[in-house]
Coordinates of C-alpha atoms in Angstrom, one line a residue:
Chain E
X1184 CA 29.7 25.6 -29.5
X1185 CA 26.7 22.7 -29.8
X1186 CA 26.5 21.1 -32.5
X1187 CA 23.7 22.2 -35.8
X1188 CA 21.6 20.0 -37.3
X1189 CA 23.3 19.2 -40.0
X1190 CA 26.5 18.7 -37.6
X1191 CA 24.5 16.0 -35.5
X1192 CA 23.6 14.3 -38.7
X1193 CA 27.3 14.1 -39.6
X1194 CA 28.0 12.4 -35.7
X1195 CA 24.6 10.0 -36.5
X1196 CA 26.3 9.1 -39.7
X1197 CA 29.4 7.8 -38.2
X1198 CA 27.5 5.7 -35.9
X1199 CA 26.3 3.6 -39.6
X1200 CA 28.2 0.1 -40.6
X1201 CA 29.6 -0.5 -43.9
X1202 CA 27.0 -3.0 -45.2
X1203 CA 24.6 -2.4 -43.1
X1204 CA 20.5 -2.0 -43.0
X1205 CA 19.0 1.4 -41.3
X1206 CA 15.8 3.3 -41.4
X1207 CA 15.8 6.6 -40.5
X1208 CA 12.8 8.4 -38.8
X1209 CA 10.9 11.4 -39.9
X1210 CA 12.3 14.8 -39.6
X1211 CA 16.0 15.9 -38.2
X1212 CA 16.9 11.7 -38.7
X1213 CA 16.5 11.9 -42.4
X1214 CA 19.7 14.2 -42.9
X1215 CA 21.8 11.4 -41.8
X1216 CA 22.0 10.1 -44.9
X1217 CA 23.4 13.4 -46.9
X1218 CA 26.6 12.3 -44.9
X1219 CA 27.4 9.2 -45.7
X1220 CA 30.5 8.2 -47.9
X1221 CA 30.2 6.7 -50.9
X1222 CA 30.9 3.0 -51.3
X1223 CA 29.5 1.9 -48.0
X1224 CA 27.3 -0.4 -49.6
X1225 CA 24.4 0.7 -46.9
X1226 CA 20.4 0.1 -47.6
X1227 CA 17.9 2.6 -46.5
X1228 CA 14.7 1.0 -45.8
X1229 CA 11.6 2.9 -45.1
X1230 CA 8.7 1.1 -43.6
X1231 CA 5.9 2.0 -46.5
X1232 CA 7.7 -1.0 -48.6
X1233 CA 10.9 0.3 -49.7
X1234 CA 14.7 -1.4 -49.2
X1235 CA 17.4 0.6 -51.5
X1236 CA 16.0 4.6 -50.8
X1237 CA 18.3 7.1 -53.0
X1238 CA 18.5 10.4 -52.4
X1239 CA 15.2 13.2 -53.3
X1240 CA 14.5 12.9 -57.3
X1241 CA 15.8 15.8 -59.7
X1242 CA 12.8 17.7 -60.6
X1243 CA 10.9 16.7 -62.9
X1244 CA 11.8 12.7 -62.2
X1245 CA 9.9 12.8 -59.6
X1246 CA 7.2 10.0 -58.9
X1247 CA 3.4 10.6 -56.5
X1248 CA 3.8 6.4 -56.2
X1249 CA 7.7 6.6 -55.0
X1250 CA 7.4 7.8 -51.4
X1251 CA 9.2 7.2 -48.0
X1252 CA 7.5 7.1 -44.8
X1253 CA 7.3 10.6 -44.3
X1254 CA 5.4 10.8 -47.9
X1255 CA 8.4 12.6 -49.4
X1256 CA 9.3 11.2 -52.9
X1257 CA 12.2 10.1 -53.0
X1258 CA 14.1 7.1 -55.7
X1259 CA 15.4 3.7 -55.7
X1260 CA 18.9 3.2 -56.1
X1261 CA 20.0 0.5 -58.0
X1262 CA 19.5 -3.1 -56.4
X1263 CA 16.4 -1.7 -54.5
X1264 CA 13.4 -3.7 -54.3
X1265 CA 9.6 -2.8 -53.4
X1266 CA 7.5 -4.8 -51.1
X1267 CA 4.1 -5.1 -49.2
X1268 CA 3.8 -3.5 -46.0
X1269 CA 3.3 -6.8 -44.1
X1270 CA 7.0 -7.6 -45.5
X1271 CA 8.2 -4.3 -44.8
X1272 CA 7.2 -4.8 -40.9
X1273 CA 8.6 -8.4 -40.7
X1274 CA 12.0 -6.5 -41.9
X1275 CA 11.4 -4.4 -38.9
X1276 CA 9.8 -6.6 -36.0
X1277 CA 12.3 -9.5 -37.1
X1278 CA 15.2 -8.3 -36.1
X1279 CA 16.8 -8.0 -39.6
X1280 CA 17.2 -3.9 -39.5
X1281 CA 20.3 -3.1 -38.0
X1282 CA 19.9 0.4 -37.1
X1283 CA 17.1 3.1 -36.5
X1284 CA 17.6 6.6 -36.4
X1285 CA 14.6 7.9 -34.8
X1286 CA 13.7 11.4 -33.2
X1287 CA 12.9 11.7 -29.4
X1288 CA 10.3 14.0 -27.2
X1289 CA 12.0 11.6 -23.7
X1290 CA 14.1 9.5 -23.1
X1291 CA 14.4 7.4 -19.9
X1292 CA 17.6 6.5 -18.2
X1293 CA 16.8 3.1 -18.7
X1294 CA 16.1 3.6 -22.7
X1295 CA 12.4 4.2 -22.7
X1296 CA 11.8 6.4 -25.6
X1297 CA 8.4 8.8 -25.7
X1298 CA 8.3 9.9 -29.4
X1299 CA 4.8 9.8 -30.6
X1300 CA 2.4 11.9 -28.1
X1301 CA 2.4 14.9 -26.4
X1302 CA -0.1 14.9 -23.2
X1303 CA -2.6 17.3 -24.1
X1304 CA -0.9 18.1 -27.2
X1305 CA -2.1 17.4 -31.1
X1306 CA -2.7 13.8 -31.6
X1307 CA -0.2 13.1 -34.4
X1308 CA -1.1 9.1 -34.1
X1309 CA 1.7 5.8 -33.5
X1310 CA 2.8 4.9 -37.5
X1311 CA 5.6 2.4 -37.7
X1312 CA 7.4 4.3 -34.7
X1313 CA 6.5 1.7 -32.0
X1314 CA 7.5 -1.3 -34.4
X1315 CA 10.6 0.5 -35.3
X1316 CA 11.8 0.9 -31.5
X1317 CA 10.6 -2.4 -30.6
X1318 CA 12.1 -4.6 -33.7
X1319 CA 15.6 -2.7 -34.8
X1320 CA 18.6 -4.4 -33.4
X1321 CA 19.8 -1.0 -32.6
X1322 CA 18.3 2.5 -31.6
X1323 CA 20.1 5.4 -32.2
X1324 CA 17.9 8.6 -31.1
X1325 CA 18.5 12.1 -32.6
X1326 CA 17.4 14.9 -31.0
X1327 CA 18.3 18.1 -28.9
X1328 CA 19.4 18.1 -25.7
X1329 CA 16.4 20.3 -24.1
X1330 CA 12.5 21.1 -25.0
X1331 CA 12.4 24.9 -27.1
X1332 CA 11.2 25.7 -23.3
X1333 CA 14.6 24.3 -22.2
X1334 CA 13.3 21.9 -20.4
X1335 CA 15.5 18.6 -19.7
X1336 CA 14.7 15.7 -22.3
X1337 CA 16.9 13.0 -21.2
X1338 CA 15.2 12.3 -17.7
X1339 CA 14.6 9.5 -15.0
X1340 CA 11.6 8.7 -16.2
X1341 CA 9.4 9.1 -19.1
X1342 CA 6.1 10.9 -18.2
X1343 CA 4.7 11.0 -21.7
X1344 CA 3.2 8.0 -23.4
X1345 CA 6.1 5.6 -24.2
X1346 CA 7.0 4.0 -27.7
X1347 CA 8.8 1.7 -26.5
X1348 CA 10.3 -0.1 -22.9
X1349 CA 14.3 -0.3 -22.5
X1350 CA 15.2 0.3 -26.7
X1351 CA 17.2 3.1 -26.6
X1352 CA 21.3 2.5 -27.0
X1353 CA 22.3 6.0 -27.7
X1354 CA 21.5 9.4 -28.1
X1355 CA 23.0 12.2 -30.0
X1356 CA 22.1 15.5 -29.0
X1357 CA 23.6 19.0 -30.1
X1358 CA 25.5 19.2 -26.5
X1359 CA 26.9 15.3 -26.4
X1360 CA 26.6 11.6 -27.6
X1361 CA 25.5 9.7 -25.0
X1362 CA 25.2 5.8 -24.3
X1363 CA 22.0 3.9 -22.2
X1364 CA 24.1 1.5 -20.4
X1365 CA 23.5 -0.5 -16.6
X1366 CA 20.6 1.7 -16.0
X1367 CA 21.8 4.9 -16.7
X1368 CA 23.4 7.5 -18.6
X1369 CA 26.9 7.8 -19.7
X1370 CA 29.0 10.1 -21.7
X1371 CA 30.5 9.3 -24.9
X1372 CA 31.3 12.8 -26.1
X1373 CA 31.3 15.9 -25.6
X1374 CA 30.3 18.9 -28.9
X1375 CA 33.4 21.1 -29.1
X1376 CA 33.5 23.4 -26.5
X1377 CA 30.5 22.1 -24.5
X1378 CA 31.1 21.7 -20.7
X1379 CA 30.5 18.3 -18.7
X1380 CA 28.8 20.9 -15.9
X1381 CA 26.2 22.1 -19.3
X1382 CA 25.8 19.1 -19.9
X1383 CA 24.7 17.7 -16.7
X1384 CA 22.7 20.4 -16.0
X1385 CA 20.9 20.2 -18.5
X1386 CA 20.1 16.4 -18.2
X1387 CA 17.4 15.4 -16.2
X1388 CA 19.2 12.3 -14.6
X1389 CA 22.4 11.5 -13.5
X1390 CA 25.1 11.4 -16.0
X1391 CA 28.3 9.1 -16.1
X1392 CA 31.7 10.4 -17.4
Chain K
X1240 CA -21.4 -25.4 -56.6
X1241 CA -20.9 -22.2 -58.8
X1242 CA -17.6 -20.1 -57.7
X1243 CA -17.4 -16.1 -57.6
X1244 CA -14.2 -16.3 -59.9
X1245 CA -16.0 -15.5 -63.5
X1246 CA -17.1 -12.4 -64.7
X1247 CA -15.7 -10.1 -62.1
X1248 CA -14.8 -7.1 -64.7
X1249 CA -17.1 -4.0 -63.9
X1250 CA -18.2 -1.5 -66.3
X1251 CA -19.1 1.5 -64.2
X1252 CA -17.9 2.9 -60.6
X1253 CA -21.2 2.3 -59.5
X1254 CA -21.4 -1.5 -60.3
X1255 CA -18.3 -2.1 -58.8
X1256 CA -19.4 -0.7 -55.0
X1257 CA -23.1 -2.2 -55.8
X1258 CA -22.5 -5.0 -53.1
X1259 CA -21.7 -2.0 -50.0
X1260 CA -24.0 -1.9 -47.5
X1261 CA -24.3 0.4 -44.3
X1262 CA -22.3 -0.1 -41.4
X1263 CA -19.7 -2.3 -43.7
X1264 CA -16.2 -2.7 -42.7
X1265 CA -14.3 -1.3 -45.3
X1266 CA -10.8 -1.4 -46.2
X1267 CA -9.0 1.0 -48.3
X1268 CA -5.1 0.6 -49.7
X1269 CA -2.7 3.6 -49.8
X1270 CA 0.2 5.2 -47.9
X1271 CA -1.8 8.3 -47.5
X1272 CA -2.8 9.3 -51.1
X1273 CA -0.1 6.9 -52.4
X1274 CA -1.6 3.8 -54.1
X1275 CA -5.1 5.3 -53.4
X1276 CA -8.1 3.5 -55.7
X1277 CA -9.5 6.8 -56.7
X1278 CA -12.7 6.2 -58.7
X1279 CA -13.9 3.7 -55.8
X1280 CA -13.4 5.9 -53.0
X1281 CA -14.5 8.8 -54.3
X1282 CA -17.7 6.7 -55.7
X1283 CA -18.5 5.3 -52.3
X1284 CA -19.3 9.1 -51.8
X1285 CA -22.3 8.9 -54.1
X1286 CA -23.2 5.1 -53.4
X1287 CA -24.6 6.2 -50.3
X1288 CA -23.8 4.3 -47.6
X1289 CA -22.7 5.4 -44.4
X1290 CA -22.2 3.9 -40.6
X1291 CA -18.8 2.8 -42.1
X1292 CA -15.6 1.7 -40.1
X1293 CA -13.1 2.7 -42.1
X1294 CA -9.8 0.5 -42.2
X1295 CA -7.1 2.6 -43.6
X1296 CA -3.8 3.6 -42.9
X1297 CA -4.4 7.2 -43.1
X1298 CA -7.7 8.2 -43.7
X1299 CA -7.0 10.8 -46.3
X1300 CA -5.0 14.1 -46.4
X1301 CA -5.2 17.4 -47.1
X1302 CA -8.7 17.2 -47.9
X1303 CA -8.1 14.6 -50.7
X1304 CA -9.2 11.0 -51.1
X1305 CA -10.8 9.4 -47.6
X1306 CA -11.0 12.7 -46.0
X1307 CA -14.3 13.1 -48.5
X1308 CA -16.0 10.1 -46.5
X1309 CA -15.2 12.2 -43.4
X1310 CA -16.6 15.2 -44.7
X1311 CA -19.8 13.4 -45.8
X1312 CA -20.6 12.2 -42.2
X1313 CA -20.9 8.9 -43.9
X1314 CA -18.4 7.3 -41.0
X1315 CA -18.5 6.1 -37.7
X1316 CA -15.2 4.5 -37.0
X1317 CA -12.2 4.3 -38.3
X1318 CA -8.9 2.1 -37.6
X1319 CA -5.7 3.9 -38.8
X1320 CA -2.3 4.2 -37.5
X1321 CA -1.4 7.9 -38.0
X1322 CA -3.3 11.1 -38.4
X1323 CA -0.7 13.5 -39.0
X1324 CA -1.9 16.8 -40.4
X1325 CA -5.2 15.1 -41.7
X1326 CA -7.4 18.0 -40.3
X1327 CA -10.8 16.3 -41.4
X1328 CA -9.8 13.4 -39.3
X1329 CA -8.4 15.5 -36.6
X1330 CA -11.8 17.4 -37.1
X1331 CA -13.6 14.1 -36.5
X1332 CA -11.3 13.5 -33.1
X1333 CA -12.5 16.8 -31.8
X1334 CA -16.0 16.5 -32.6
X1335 CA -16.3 13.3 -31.3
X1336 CA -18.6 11.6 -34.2
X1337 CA -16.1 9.4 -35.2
X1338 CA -14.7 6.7 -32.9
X1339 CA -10.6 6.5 -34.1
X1340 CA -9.0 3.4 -33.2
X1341 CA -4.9 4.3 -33.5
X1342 CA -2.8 1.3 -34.0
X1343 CA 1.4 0.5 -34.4
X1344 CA 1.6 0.4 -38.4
X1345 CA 3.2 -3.0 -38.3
X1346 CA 0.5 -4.5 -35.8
X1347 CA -2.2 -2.9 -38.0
X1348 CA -1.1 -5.2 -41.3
X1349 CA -0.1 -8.2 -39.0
X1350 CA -3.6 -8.1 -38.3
X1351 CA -5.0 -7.4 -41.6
X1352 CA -2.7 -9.8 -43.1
X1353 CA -3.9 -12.8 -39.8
X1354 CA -7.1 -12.2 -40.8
X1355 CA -6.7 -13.4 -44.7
X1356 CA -4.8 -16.1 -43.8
X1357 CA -7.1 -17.6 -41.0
X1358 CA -4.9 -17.1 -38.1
X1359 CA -6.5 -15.9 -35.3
X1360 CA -4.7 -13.9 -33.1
X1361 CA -0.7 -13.6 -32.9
X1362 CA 1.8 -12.5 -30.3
X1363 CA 4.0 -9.7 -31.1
X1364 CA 6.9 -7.5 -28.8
X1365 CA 5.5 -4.3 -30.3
X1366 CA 3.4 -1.7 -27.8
X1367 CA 4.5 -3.7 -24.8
X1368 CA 4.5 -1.2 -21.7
X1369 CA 2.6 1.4 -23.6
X1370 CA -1.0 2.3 -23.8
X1371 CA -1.2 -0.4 -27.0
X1372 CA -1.3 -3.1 -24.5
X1373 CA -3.7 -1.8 -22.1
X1374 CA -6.6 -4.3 -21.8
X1375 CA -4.2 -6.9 -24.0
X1376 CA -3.5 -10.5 -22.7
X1377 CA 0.4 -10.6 -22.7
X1378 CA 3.0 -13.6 -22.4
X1379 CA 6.5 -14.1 -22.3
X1380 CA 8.7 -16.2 -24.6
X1381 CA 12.4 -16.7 -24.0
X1382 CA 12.3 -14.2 -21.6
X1383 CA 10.4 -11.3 -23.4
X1384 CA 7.3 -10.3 -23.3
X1385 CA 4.8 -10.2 -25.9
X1386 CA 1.5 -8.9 -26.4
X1387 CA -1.6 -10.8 -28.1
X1388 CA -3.4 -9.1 -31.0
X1389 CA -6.3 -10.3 -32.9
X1390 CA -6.7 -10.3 -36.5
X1391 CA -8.5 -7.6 -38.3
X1392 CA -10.7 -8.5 -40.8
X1393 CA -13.3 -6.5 -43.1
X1394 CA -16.5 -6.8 -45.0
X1395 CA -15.0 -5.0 -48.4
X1396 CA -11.2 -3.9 -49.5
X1397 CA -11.1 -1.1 -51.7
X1398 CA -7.5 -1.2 -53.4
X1399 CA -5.4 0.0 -56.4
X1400 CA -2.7 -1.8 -58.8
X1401 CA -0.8 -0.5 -62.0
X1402 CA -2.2 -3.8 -64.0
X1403 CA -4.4 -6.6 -63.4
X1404 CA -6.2 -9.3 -65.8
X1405 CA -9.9 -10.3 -65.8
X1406 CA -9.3 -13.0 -63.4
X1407 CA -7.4 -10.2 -60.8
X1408 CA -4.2 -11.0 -61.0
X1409 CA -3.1 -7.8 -60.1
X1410 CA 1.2 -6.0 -60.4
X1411 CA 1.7 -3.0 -58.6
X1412 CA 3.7 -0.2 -58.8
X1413 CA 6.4 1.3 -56.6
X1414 CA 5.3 2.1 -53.4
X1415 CA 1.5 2.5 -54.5
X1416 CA 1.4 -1.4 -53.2
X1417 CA 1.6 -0.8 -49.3
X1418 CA -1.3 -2.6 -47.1
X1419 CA -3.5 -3.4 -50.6
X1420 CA -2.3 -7.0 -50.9
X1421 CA -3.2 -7.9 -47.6
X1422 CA -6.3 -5.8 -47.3
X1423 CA -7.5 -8.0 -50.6
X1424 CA -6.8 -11.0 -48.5
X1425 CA -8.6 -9.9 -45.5
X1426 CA -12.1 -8.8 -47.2
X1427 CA -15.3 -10.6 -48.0
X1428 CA -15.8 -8.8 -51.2
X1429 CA -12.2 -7.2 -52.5
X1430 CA -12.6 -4.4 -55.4
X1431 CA -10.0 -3.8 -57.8
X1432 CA -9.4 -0.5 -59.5
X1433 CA -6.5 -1.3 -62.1
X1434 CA -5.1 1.2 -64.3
X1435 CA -4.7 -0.8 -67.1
X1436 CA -6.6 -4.2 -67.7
X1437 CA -4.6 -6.1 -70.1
X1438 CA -5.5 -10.2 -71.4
X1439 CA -5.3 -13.6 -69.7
X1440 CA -1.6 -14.4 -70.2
X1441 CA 0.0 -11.0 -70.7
X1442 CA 1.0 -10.9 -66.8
X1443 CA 3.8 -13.3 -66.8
X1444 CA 2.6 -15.6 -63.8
X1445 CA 6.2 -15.1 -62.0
X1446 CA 5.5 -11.0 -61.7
X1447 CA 2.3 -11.6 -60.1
X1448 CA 1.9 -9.6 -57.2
X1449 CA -1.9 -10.5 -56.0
X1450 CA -3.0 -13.9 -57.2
X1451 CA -6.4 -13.4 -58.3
X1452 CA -8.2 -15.6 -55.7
X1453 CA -8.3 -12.6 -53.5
X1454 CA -10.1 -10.4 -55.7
X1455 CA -13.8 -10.3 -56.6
X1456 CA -14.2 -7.3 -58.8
X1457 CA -11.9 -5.4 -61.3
X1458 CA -13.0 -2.0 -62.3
X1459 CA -10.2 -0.5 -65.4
X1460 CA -10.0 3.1 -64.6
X1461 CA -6.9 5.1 -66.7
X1462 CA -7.4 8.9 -64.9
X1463 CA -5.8 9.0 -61.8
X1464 CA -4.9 12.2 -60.0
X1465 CA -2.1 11.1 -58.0
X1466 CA -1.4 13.8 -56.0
X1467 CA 2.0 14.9 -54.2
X1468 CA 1.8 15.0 -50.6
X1469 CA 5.8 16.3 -50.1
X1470 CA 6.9 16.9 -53.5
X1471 CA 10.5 16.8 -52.5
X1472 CA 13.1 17.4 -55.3
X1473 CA 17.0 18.0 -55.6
X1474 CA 18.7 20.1 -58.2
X1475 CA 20.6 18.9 -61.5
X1476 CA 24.2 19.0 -61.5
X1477 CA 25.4 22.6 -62.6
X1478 CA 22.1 24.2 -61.4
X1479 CA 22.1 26.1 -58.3
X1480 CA 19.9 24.3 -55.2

């Protein structure tokens, strides 16, 4: 059985610290944080100029001028803070968010990560996902394992427009966790009753175990 | 030598965007429709100008706010960083009549933010090896490479804040404060649209947000729509979700 959504949301949040900073991308990524314990003392930042995101407000809280980067409103949980954008970005490019949890279209064997454009596709445009890959100490990707067209996503090499070079450090799929390490990919875990052989055919480079 | 730092309180929409001129550079705070100056932009509408490059991080949504300049033809380039389901921009893409200059979020303020504070150009590690550094001088430092960007600066910034003074000190609020701060740094002429406009002194000077050197013109305006883009919400204990 591969893992659901919400099951590779559960796996992603294992992967956070205790006392630790992480933004989460748009989409699947933002379920991570329904499955956190309590207690962990961990800060969601989002890049429009938020450090300390709570959970969705109860209706009728809710605030047009309290967003996250997917214009969502959301809250601020005590100690949160509010910032410019240009402070927001030097959270991001410095080096002083631990974590991203970001979705994936590719993903290279030596961690390039495609993410923001489809050849021929819709332009959907870059937002803070190039700076995210780029400037968080660590990349944690969330995604299925194949394309709806079942078509491999974790490949040899990117052939859609990259995000970033080499950023990648994992990858959580609904078929396995897998690590970007020495130029290549290598197993971490299998989902519960998912074959090595599934896995590496459906993988698009070779596959350590 | 007289400065431009008295009398800067507008009385009407249309005073406050009497400087504008066509084929300005105009900047425009928001997150989307969060933190948008809603009088100004819809008044540049009506102020007539057009041949504008639109600097904004969005350009609009769902037919609201800056997706009215697109609809009135009134602009000829614009400089975001995401388009998202903004079908007037996408409209503009596919048409062709606007040129759309997509840039990484956090290169986009660097740039804005350069520009106010008189700094050229800057190095930074994001779009290296993607089509952001096509064309771009690039140069490594401790063994990485980074890529040079220039700063982006603008003839106007349109912006929004919660509560600013006469002077245009300015607080915002929430995440409404996004690119506006910088923006204001990076204009010529920076126009204020406060929701409240309260006295000299009643901003304590330690809560200031936007020091009021970067500000030319305050316009009071207390309507705002505010629109939801996602309005998302969770349920109350004991209710069902």
């Amino acid at each position: 059985m591969a893992w659901s959504k919400q099951q590779m949301a559960e796996r992603a949040a294992q992967e956070i610290g205790a006392g630790s900073i992480v933004n989460l991308g748009i989409g699947l990524p933002t379920m991570v944080a329904d499955y956190l314990p309590e207690g962990q003392d961990v800060w969601f930042h989002t890049e429009n100029g938020l450090l300390g995101m709570g959970p969705f407000p109860f209706e009728g809280d809710e605030d047009p001028q309290l967003i996250n980067a997917g214009k969502q409103t959301v809250t601020v949980v005590p100690g949160g803070s509010f910032f410019d954008s240009a402070t927001s970005f030097a959270m991001i490019r410095g080096g002083h968010v631990d974590l991203a949890i970001l979705g994936a279209m590719q993903v290279a064997q030596n961690g390039d990560l495609a993410n923001w454009s489809i050849p021929g596709g819709r332009t959907m445009g870059i937002g803070g996902a190039m700076d995210l890959a780029s400037g968080a100490k660590r990349i944690l990707v969330l995604t299925q394992h194949v394309t709806k067209q079942g078509e491999p996503k974790l490949l040899e090499a990117c052939d859609f427009p990259l995000t970033a070079c080499g950023c990648v450090d994992r990858v959580i799929t609904d078929l396995a966790v897998l690590d970007v390490a020495d130029g290549g990919f290598a197993l971490v875990e299998l989902a519960p009753g998912v074959s090595l052989d599934e896995v590496r055919a459906k993988t698009g480079a070779p596959l350590r175990a | 030598m007289t400065g431009r730092h008295r009398d800067k309180v507008q009385a009407s929409v249309e005073d406050a965007l009497a400087p504008l001129f066509d084929g300005a550079a105009i900047m425009v705070g928001g997150f989307g429709l969060c933190g948008n100056a809603e009088a100004l932009i819809a008044g540049v509408v009506d102020r007539g100008v057009r041949d504008l490059h639109l600097i904004s991080n969005n350009a609009g949504n769902m037919g609201k706010g800056l997706a009215a300049w697109l609809r009135a033809g009134i602009v000829a380039e614009v400089t975001c960083t995401y388009l998202g389901n903004n079908e007037d921009l996408h409209a503009a893409m596919r048409e062709g009549t606007v040129k759309i200059n997509v840039v990484p979020q956090g290169t986009f303020v660097e740039r804005i933010r350069a520009a106010g504070a008189g700094v050229a150009a800057f190095y930074t590690p994001t779009g290296v090896g993607t089509v952001v550094a096509e064309g771009k001088e690039t140069r490594e430092f401790k063994g990485r490479t980074f890529l040079l960007e220039e700063a982006l600066p603008a003839d106007f910034a349109l912006i929004r804040c919660r509560r600013a003074d006469r002077f245009g000190n300015a607080r915002f609020w929430r995440t409404a404060r996004n690119f506006s701060p910088l923006m204001a740094t990076a204009a010529g002429t920076t126009i204020l649209e406060a929701d409240e406009l309260v006295e000299l002194g009643e901003l304590e000077p330690d809560d200031v947000h936007l020091p009021g050197i970067f500000v030319h013109r305050v316009l009071e305006v207390t309507e705002h729509e505010d629109p939801f883009e996602y309005r998302t919400v969770r349920a109350r204990a004991g209710e069902a979700s």
